[in-house]
GROMACS .gro file of N, CA, C and O in nm:
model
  328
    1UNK      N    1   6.798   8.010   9.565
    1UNK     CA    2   6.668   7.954   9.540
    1UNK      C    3   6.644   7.839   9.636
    1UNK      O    4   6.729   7.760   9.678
    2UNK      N    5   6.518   7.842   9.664
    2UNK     CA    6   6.497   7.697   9.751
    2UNK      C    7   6.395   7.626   9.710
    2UNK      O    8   6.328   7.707   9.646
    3UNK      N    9   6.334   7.509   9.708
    3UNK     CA   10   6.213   7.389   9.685
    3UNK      C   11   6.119   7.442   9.826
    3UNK      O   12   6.152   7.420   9.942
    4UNK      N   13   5.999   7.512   9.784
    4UNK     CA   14   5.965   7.496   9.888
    4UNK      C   15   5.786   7.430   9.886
    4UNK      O   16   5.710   7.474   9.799
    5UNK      N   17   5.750   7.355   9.958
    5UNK     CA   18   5.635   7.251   9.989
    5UNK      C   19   5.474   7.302   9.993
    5UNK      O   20   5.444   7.373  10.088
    6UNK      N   21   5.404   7.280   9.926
    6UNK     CA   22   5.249   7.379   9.926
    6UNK      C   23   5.258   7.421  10.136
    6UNK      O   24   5.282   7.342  10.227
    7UNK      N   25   5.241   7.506  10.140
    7UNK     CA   26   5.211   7.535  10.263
    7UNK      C   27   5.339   7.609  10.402
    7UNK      O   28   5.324   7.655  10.515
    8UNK      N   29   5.434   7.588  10.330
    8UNK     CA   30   5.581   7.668  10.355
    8UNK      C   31   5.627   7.762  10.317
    8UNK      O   32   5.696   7.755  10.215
    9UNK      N   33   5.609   7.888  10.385
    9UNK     CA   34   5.672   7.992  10.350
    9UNK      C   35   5.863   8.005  10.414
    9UNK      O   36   5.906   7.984  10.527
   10UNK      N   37   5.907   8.031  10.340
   10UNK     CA   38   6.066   8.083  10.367
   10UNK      C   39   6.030   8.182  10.501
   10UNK      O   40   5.928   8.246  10.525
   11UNK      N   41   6.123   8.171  10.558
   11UNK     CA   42   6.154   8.313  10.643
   11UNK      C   43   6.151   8.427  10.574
   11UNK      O   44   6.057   8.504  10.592
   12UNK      N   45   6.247   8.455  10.487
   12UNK     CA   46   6.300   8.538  10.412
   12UNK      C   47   6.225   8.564  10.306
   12UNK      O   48   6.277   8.626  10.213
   13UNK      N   49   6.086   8.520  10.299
   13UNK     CA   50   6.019   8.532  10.133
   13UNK      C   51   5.995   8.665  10.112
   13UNK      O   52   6.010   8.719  10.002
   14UNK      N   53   5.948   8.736  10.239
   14UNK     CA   54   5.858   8.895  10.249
   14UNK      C   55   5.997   8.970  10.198
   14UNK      O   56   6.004   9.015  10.084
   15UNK      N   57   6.080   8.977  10.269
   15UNK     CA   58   6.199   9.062  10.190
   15UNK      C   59   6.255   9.008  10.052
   15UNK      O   60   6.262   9.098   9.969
   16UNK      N   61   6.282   8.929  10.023
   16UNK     CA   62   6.251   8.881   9.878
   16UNK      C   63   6.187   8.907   9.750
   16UNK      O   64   6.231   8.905   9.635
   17UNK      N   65   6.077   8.932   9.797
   17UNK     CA   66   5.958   8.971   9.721
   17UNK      C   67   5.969   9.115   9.691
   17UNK      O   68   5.979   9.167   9.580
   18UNK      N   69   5.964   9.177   9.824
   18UNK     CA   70   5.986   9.333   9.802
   18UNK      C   71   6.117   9.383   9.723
   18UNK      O   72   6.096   9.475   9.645
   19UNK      N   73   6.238   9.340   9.732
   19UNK     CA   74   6.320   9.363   9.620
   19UNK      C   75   6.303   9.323   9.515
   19UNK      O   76   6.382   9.379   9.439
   20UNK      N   77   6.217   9.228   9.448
   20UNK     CA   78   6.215   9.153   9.357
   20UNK      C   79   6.111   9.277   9.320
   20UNK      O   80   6.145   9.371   9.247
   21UNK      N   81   6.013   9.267   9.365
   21UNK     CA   82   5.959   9.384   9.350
   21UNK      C   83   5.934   9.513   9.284
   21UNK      O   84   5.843   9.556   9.214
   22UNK      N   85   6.079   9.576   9.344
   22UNK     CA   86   6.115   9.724   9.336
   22UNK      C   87   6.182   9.718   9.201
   22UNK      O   88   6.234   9.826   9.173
   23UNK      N   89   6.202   9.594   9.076
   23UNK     CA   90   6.255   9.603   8.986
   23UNK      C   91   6.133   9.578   8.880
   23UNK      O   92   6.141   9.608   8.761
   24UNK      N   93   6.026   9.523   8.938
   24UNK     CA   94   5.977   9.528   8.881
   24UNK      C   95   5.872   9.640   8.818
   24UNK      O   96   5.853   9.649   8.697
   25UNK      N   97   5.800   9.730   8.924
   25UNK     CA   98   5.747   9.794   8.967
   25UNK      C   99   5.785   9.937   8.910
   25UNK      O  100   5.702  10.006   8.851
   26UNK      N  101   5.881   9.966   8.925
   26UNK     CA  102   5.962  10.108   8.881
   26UNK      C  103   6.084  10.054   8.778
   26UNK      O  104   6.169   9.966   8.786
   27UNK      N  105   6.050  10.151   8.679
   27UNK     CA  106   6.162  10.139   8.499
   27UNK      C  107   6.252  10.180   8.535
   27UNK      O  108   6.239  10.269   8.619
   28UNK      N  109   6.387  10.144   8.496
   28UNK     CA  110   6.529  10.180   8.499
   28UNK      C  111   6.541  10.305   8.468
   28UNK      O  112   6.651  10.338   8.512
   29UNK      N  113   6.483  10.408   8.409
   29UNK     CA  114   6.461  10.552   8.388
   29UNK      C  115   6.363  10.622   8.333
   29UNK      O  116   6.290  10.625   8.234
   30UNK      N  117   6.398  10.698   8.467
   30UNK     CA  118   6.245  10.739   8.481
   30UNK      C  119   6.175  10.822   8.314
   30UNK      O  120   6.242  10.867   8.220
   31UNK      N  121   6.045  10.816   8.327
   31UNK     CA  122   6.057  10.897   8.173
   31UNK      C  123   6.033  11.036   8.138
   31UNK      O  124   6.012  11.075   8.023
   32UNK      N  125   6.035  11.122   8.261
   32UNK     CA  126   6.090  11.255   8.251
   32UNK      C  127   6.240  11.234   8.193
   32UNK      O  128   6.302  11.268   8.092
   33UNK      N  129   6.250  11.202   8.243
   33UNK     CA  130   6.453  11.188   8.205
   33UNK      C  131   6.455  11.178   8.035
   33UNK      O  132   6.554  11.219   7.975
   34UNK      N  133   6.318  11.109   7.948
   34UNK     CA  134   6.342  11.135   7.823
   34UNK      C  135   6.349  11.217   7.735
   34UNK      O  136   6.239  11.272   7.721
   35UNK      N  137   6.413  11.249   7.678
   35UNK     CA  138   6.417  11.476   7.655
   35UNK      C  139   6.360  11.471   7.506
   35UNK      O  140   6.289  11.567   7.476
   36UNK      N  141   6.385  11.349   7.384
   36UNK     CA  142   6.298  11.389   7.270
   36UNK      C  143   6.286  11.204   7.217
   36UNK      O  144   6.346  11.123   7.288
   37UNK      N  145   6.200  11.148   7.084
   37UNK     CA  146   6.231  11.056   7.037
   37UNK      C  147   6.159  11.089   6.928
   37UNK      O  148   6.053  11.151   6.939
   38UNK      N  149   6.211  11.048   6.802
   38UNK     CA  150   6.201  11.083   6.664
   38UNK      C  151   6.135  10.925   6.630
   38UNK      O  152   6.047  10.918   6.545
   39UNK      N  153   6.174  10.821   6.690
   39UNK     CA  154   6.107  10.699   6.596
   39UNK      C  155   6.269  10.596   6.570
   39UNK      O  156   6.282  10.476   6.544
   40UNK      N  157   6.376  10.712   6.591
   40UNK     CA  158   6.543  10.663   6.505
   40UNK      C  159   6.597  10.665   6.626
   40UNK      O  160   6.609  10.553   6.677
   41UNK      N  161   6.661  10.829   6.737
   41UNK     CA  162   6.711  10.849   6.826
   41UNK      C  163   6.629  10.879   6.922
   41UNK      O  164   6.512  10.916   6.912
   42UNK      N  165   6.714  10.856   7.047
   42UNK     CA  166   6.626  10.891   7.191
   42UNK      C  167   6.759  10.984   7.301
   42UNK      O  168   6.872  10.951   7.335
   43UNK      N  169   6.679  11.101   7.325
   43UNK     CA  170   6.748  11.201   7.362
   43UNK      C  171   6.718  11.171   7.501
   43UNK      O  172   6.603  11.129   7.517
   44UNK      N  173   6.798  11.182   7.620
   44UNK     CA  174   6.799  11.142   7.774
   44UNK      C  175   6.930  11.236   7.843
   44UNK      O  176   7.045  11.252   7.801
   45UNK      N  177   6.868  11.285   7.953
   45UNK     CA  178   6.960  11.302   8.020
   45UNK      C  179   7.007  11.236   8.170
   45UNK      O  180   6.959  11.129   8.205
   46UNK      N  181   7.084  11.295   8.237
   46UNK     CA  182   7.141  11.213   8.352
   46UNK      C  183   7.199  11.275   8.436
   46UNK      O  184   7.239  11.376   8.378
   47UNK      N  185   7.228  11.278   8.532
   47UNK     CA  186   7.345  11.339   8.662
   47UNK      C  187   7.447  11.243   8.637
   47UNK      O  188   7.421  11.124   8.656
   48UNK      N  189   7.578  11.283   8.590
   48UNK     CA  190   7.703  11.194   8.599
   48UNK      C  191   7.739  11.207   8.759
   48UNK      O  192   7.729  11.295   8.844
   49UNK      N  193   7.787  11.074   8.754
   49UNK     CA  194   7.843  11.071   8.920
   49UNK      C  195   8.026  11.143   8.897
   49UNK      O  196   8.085  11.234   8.956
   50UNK      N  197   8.051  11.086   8.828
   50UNK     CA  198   8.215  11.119   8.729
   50UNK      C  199   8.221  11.304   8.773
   50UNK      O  200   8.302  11.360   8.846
   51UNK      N  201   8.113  11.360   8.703
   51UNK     CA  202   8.123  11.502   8.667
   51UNK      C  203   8.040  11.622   8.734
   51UNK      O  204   8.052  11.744   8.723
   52UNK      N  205   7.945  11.538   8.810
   52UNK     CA  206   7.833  11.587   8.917
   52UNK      C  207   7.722  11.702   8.816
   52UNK      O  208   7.634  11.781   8.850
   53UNK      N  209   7.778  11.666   8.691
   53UNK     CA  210   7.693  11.758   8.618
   53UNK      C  211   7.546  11.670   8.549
   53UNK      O  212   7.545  11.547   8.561
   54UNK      N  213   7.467  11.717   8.501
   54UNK     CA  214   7.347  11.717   8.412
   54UNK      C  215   7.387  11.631   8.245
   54UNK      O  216   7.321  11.692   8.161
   55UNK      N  217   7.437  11.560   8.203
   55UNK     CA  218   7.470  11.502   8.105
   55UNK      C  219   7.348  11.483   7.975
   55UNK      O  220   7.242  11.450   8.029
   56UNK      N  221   7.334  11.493   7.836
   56UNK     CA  222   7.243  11.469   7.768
   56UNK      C  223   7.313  11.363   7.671
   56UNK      O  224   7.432  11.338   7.650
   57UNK      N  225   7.223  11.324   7.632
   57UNK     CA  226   7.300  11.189   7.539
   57UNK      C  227   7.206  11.143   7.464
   57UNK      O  228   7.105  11.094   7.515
   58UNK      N  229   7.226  11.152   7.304
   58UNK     CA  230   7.159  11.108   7.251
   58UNK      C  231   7.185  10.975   7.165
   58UNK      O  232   7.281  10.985   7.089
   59UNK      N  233   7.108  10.837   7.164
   59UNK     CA  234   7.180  10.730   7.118
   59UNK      C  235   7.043  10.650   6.960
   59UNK      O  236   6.938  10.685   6.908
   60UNK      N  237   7.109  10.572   6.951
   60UNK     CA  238   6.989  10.500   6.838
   60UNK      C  239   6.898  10.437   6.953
   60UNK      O  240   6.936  10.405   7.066
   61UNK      N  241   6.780  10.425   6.905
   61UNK     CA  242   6.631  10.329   6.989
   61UNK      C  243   6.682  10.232   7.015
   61UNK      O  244   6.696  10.219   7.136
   62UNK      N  245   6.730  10.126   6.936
   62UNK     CA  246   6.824   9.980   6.972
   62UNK      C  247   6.927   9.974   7.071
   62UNK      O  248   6.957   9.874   7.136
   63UNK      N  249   6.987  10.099   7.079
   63UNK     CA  250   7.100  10.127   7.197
   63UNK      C  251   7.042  10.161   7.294
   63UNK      O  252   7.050  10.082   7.388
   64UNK      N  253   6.967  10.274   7.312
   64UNK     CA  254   6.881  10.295   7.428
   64UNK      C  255   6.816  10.192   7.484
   64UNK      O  256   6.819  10.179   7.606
   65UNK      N  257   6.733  10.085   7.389
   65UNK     CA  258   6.692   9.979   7.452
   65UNK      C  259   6.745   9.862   7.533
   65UNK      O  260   6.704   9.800   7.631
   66UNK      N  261   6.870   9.856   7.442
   66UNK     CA  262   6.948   9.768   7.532
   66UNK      C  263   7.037   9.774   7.625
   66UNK      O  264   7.101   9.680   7.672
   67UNK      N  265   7.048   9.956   7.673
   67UNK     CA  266   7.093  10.039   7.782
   67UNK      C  267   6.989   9.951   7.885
   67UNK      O  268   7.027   9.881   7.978
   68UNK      N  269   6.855   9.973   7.845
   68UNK     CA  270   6.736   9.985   7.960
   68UNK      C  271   6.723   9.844   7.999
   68UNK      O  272   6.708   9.831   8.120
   69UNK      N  273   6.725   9.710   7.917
   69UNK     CA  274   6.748   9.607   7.927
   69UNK      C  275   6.854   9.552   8.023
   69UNK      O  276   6.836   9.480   8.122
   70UNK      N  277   6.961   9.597   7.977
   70UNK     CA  278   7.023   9.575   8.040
   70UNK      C  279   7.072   9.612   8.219
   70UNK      O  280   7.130   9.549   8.307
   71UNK      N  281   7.039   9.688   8.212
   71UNK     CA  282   7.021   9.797   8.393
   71UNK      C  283   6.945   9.694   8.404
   71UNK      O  284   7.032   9.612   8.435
   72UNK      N  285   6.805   9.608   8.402
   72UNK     CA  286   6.711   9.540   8.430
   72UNK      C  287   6.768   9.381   8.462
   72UNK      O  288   6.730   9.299   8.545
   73UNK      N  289   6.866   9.377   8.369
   73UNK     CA  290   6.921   9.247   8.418
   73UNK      C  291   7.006   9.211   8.501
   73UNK      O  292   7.022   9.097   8.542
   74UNK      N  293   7.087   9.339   8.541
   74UNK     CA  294   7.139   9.364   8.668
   74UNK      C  295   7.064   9.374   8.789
   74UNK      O  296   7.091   9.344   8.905
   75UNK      N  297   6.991   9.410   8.749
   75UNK     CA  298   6.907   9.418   8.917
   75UNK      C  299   6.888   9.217   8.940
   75UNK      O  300   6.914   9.132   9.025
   76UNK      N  301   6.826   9.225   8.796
   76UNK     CA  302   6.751   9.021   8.851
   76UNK      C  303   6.830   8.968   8.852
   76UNK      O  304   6.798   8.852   8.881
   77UNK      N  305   6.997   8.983   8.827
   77UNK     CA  306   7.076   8.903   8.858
   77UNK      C  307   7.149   8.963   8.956
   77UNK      O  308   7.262   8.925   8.924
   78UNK      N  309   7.163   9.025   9.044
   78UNK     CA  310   7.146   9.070   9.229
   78UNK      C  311   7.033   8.979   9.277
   78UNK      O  312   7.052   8.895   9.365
   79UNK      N  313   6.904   9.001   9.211
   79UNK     CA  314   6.813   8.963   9.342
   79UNK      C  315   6.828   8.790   9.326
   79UNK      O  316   6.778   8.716   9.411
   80UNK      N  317   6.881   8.751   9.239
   80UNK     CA  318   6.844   8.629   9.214
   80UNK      C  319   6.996   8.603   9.361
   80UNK      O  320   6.966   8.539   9.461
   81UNK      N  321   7.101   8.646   9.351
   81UNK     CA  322   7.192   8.609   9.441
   81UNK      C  323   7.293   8.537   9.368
   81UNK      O  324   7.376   8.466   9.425
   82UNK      N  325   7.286   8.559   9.195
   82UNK     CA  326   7.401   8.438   9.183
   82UNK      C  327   7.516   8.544   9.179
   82UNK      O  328   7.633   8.508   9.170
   0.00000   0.00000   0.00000
């Protein structure tokens, strides 16, 4: 992070921005990828990297959510640099 002065742009702000961006902009999965939701569970699938296969997985809404949450806070804590 830097202090920067009304009228100072960073070098580096334009690339900055655009990663900062790309997390914001596009959801941690996509929502084709969601295969059913009842209100309780949420059915998703995936390409395992592990198994190169098609994976389905079905978890509680609270788990799924804090699957998706969480992927999200990985990205802002990359772009942030700590």
């Amino acid at each position: 992070m830097t202090n920067v002065q009304k009228g100072q742009v960073p070098s580096q702000a334009q690339s900055v921005a655009r990663y900062g961006a790309k997390y914001v902009v596009s959801p941690p999965i996509a929502v084709r990828r969601i295969d059913h939701y009842d209100g309780q569970r949420v059915t998703y699938h995936y390409r395992s990297h592990r198994t190169e296969r098609v994976e389905h997985e079905t978890v509680a809404v609270a788990t799924f959510i804090g699957r998706m949450v969480q992927l999200c806070g990985e990205a802002s804590y990359v772009a942030r640099g700590v």
